[in-house]
Short mmCIF file of C-alpha atoms and ligand atoms in Angstrom, two decimals:
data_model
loop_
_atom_site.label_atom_id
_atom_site.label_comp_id
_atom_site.label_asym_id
_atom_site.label_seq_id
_atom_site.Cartn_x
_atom_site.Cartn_y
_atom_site.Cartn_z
CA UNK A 271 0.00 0.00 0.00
CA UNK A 272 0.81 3.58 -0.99
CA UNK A 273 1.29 6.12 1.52
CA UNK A 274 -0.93 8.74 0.70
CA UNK A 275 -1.17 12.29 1.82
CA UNK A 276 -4.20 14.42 2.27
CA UNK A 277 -4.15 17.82 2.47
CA UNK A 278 -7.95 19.80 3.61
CA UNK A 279 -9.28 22.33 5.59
CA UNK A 280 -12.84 23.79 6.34
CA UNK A 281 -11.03 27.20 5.82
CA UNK A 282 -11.46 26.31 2.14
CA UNK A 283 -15.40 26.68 2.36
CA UNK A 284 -14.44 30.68 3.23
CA UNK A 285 -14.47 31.93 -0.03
CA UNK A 286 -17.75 32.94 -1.79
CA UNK A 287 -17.32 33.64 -5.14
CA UNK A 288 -21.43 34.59 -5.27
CA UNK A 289 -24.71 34.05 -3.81
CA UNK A 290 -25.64 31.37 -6.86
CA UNK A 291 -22.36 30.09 -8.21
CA UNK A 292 -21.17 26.61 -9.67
CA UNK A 293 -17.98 26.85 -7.80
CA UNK A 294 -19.25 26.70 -4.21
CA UNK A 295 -18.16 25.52 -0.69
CA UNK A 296 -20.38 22.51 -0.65
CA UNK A 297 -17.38 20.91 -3.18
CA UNK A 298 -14.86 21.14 -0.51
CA UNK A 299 -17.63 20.20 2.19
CA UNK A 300 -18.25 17.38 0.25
CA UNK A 301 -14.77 16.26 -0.52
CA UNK A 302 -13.71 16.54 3.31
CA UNK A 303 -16.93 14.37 4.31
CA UNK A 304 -15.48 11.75 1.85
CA UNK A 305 -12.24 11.79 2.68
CA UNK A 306 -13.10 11.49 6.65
CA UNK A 307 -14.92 8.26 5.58
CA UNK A 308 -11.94 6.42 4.17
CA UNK A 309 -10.46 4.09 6.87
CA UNK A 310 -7.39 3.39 5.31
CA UNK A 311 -4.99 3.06 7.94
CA UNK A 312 -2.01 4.67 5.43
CA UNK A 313 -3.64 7.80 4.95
CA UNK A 314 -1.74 10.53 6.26
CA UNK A 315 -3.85 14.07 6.83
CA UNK A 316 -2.29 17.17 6.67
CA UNK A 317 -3.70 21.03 7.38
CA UNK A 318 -2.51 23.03 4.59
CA UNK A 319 -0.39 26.03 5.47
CA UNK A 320 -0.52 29.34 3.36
CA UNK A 321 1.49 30.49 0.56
CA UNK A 322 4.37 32.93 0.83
CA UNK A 323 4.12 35.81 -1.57
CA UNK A 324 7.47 35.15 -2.75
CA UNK A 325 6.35 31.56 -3.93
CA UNK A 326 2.99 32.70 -5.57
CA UNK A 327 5.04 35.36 -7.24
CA UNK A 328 6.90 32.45 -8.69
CA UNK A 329 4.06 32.52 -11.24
CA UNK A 330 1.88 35.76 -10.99
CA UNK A 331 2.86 39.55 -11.26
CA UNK A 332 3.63 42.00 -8.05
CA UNK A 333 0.45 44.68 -9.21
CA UNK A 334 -2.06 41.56 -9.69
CA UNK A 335 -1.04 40.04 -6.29
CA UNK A 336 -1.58 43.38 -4.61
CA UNK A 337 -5.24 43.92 -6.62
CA UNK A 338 -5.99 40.24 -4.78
CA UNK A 339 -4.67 41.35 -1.65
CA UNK A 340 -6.67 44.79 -1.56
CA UNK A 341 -9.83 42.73 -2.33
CA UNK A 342 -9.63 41.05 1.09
CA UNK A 343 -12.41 42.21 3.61
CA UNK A 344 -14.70 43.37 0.76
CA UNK A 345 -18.02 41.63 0.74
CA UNK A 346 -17.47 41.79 -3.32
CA UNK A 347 -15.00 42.17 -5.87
CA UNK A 348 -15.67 41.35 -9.75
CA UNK A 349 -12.32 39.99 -11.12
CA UNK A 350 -14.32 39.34 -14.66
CA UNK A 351 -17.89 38.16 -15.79
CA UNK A 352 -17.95 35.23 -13.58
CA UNK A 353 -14.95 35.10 -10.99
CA UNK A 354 -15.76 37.52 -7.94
CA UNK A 355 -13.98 37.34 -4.38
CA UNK A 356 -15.68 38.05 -1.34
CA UNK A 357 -14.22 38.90 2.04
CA UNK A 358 -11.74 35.93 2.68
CA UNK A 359 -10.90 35.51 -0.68
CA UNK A 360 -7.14 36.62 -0.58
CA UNK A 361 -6.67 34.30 2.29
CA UNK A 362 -8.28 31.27 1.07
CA UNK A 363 -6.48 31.66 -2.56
CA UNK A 364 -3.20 31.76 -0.67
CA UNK A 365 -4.27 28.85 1.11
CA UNK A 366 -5.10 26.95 -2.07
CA UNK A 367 -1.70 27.76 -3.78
CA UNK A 368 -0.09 26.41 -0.04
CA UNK A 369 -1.95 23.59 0.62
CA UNK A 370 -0.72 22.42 -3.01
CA UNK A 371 2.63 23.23 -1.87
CA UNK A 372 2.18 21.09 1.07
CA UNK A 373 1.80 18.16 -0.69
CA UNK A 374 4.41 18.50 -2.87
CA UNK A 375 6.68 18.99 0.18
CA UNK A 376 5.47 15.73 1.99
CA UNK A 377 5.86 13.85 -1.57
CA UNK A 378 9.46 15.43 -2.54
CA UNK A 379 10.77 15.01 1.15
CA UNK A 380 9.42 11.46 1.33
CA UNK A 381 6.72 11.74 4.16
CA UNK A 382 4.25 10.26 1.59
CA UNK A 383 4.56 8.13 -2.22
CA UNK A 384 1.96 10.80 -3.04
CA UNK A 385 -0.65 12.97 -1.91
CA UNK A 386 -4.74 14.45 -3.14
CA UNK A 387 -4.75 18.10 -2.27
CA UNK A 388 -8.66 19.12 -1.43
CA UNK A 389 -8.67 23.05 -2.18
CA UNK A 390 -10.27 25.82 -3.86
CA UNK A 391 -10.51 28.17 -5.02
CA UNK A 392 -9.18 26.41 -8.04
CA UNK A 393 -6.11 27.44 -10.52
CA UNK A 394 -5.97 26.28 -13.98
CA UNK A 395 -7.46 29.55 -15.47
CA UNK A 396 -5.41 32.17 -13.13
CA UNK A 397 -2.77 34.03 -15.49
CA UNK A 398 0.43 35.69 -14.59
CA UNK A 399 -1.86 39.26 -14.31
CA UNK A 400 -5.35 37.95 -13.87
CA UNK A 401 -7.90 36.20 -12.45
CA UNK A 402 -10.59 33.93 -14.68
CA UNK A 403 -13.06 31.39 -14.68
CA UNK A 404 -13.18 31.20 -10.88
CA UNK A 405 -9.47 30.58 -10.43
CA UNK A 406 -7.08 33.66 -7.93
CA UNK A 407 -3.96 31.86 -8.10
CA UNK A 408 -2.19 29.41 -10.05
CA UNK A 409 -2.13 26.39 -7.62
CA UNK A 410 -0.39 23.69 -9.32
CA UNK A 411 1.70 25.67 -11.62
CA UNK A 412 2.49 27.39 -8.31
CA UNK A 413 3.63 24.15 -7.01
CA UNK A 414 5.57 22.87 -10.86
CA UNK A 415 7.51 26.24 -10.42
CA UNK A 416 8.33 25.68 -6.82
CA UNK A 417 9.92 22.11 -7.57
CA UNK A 418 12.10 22.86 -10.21
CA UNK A 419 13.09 26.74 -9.06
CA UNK A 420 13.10 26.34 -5.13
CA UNK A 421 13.54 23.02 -5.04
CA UNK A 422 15.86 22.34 -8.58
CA UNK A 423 14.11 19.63 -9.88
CA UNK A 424 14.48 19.99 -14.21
CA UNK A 425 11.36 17.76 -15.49
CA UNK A 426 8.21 18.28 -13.81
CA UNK A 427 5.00 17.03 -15.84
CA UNK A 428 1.33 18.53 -15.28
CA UNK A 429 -1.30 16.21 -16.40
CA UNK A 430 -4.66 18.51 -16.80
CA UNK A 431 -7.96 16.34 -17.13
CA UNK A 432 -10.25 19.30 -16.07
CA UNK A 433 -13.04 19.57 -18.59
CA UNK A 434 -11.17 23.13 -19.25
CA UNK A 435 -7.96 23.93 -20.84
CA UNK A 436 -5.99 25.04 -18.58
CA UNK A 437 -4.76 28.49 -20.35
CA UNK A 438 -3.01 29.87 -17.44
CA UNK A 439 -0.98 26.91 -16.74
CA UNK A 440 -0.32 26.50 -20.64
CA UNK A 441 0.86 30.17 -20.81
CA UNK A 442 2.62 30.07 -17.84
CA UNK A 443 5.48 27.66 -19.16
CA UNK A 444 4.94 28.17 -22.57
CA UNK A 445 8.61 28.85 -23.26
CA UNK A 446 9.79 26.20 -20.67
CA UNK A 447 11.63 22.94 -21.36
CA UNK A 448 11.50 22.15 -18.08
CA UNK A 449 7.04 21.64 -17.07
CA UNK A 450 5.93 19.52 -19.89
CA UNK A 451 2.29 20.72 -19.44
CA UNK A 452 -0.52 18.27 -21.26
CA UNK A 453 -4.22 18.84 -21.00
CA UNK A 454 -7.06 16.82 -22.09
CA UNK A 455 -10.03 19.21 -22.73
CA UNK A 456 -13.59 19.37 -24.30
CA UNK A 457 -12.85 21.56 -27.33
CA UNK A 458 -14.56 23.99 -28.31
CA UNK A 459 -15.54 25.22 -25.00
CA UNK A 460 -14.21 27.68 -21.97
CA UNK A 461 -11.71 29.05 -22.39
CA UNK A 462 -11.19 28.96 -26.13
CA UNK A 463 -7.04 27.80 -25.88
CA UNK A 464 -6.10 24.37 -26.29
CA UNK A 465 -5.75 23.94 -30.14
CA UNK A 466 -3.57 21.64 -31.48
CA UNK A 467 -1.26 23.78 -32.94
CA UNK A 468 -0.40 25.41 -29.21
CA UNK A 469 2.84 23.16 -28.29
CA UNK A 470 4.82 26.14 -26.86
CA UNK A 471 7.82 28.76 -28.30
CA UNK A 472 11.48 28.91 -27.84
CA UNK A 473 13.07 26.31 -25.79
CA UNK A 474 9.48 25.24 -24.36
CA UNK A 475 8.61 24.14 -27.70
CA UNK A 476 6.75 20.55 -27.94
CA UNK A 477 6.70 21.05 -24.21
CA UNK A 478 2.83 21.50 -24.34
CA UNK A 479 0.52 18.99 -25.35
CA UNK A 480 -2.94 19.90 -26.20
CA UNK A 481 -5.84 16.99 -26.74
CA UNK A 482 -9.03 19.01 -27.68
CA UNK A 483 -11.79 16.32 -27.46
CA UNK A 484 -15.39 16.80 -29.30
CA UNK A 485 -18.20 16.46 -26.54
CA UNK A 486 -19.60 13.51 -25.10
CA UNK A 487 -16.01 11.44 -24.95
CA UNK A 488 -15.84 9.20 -22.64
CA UNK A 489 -13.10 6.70 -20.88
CA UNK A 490 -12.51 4.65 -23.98
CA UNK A 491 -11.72 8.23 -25.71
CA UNK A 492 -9.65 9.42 -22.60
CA UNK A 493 -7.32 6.31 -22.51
CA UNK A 494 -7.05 5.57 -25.81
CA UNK A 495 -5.31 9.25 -26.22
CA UNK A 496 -3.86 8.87 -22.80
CA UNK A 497 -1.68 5.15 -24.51
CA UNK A 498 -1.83 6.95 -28.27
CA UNK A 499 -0.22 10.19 -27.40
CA UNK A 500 0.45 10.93 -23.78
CA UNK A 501 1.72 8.19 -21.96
CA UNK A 502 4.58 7.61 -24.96
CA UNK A 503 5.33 11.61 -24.67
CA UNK A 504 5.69 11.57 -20.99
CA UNK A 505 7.76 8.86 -20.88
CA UNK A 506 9.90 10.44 -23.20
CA UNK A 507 9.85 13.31 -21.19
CA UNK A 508 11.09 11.52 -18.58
CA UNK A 509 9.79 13.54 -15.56
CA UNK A 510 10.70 13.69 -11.67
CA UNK A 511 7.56 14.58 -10.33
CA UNK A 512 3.88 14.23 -11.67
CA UNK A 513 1.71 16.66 -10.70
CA UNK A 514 -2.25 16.29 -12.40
CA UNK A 515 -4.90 19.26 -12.32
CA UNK A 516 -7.15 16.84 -11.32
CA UNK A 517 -10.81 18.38 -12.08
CA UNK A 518 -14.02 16.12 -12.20
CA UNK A 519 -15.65 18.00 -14.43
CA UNK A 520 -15.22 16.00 -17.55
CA UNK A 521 -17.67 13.47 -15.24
CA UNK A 522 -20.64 12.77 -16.99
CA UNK A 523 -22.89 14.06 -14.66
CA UNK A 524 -21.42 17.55 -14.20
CA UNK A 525 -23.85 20.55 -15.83
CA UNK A 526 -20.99 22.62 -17.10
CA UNK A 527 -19.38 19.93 -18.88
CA UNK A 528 -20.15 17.54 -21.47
CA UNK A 529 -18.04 14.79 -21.81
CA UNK A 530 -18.89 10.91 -19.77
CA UNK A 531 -15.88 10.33 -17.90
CA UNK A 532 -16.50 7.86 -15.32
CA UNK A 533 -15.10 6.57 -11.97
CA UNK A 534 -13.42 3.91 -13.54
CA UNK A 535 -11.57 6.24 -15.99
CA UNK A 536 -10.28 8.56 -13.64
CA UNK A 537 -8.69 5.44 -11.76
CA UNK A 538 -7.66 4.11 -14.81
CA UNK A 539 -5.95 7.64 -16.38
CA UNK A 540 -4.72 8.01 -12.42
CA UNK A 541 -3.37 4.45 -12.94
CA UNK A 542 -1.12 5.26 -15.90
CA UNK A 543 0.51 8.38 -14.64
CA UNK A 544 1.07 6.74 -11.15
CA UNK A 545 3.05 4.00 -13.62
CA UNK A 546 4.82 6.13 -15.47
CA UNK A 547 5.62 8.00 -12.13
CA UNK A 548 7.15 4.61 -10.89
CA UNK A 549 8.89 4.30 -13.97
CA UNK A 550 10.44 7.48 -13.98
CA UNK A 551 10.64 9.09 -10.28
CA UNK A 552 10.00 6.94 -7.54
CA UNK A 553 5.89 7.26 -7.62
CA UNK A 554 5.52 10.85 -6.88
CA UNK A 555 2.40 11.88 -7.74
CA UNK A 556 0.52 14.93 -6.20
CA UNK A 557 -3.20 15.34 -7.60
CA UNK A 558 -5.09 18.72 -6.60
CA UNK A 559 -8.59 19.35 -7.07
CA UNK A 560 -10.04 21.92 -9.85
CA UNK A 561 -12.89 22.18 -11.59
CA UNK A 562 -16.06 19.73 -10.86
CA UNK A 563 -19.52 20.84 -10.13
CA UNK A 564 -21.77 17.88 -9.34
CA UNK A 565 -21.49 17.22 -5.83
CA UNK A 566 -21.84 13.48 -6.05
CA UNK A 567 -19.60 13.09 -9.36
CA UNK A 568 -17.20 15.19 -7.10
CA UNK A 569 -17.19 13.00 -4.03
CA UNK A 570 -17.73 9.77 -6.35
CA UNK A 571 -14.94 10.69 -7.89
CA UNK A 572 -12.58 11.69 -5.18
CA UNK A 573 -12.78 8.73 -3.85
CA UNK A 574 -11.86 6.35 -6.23
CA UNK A 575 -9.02 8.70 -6.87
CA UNK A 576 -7.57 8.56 -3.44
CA UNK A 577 -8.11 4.79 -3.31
CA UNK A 578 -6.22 4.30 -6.77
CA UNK A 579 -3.52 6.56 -4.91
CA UNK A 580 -2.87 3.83 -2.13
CA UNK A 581 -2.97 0.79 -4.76
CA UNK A 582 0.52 -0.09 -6.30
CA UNK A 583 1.63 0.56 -9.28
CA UNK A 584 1.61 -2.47 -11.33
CA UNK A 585 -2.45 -3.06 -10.78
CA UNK A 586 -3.24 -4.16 -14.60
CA UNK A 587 -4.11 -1.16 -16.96
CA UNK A 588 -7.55 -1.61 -18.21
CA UNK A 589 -6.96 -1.20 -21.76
CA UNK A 590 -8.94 1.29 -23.96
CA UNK A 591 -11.23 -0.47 -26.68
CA UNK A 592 -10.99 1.10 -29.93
CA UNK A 593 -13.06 4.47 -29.45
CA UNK A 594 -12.56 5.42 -33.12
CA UNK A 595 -13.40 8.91 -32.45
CA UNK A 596 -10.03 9.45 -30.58
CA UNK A 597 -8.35 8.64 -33.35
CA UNK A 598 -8.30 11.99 -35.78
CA UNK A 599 -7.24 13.86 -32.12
CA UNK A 600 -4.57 11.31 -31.69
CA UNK A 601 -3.23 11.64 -35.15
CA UNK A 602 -3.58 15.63 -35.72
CA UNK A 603 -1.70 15.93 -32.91
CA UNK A 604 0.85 13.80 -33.53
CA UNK A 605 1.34 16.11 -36.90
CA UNK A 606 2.04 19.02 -34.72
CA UNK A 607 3.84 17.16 -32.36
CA UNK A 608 6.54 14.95 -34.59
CA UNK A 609 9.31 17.58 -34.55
CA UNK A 610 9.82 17.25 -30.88
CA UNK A 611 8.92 13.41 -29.79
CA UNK A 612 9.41 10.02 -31.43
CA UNK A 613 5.85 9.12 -32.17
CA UNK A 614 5.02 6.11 -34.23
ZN1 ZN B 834 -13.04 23.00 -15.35
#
């Protein structure tokens, strides 16, 4: 058995981002009721601590930090059409971006083989200079920058299966070599990014690895680009530390989603990148949570994460069947993607 790391805190259910909003507290309250009902004996909890400035302004701007600071103790702030802080906002951002960072201390200094981070508000969309679609700060990118800049790791890989593309994590290391950032994402939807053709400039380039999905995929679609595309670039890539924007809202019962991810394919998608993490780095693999607005697809879901998370590694992969529709994703992107990886 895996040890396994869990980092949550009520203090997560502080922020409001609005009186009717999809991204609400009940996730997190949900998500910490699940997580207290898992016996396992090799579960290790952890309270998240906060941020430092100086490690969220690994990824964001001085001027946009301040604007998020000065928004703290006002009952409202509107960041854009549909991300707004409230009063604890500043605080419980800071404590998302930390309590990523504290599992990707307990995984790098060995306390735990890897760790599920419970937190919000979420990242994925946050930019260097602004906030969007519900995300303050950059949480996992937060955490990718941390290992290889505080921490000098040189290959850190970000698996994104959030419904969304993840812009602000793609634009974040878009000229890096050294965060190999791959999303799976409904296409076209929120945010717009995520084309093929986006595989980073300058030395990042082939470093990002878009897989824009038509609605209504499912797992056979999921794993078939996961073996097709991703798995074969990652291993490649060759990285020492996984960390996965883990959002449940490519579930197919979430309402601002439309894809039919299941359970069983988040274990099984969890499954390969805790292999390849064996493979390549000793197992670490820190999942946070993102996006994911059905309360029972989120809690559904979380758990069979966190119970793939204490499984070993070499659990048979439950192989794709031949989900025909992935295959004009898999092999468009492999156009784009040929000058930088060996792809057969
Ligand atoms: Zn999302």
């Amino acid at each position: 058995m895996n040890k396994t790391a869990i980092i949550a805190d009520r203090r997560y259910l502080k922020h409001s981002a609005g009186r009717v909003h999809p991204e609400r507290p009940e996730r997190v309250a949900v998500m910490i009721e699940m997580a207290q009902q898992i016996g396992r004996s090799d579960l290790k909890r952890y309270s998240p601590r906060e941020a430092t400035s100086d490690e969220v302004a690994l990824c964001h701007l001085p001027d946009y930090m301040a604007t998020v600071e000065r928004s703290a103790g006002l009952e409202r702030f509107d960041f854009d059409a549909d991300t707004h802080s409230s009063a604890d906002t500043w605080k419980t951002a800071m404590l998302a971006a930390g309590g990523v960072l504290t599992a990707a201390e307990a995984v790098a200094d060995g306390e735990a083989h890897n760790a599920f981070a419970i937190v919000r508000p979420p990242g994925h969309h946050a930019l260097p200079d602004r906030a969007m679609g519900f995300c303050f700060f950059n949480n996992v990118a937060i955490a990718a920058a941390w290992l290889t800049r505080v921490r000098g790791l040189r290959r850190v890989l970000i698996m994104d299966w959030d419904v969304h593309h993840g812009n602000g994590t793609q634009e974040i290391f878009y000229e890096s070599p050294q965060v190999l950032y791959m999303s799976t994402h409904q296409f076209p939807l929120y945010p717009g990014t995520g084309w093929l053709d986006e595989t980073g400039v300058g030395a990042g380039s082939g470093f990002t690895v878009n897989a824009p999905m038509p609605a209504t995929c499912g797992d056979h679609e999921y794993l078939r680009v996961f073996d097709h595309l991703l798995m074969p670039i990652a291993r490649q890539f060759n990285p020492e530390f996984v960390l996965i924007s883990a959002g449940f809202d490519c579930h197919y019962r979430d309402p601002l989603g439309m894809m039919r991810v299941t359970e069983d394919g988040f274990v099984a998608m969890l499954r390969r990148l805790k292999r390849l993490a064996a493979e390549c780095c000793g197992g670490k693999v820190v999942a946070a949570l993102e996006g994911g607005y059905d309360l029972k697809a989120l809690a559904d879901s979380g758990r069979a994460v966190i119970e793939e998370l204490g499984r070993d590694a070499d659990e048979p992969l439950s192989p794709a069947d031949d989900a025909e529709r992935a295959l004009p994703i898999i092999q468009r992107a492999k156009y784009f993607l040929a000058p930088y990886w060996k792809l057969d």
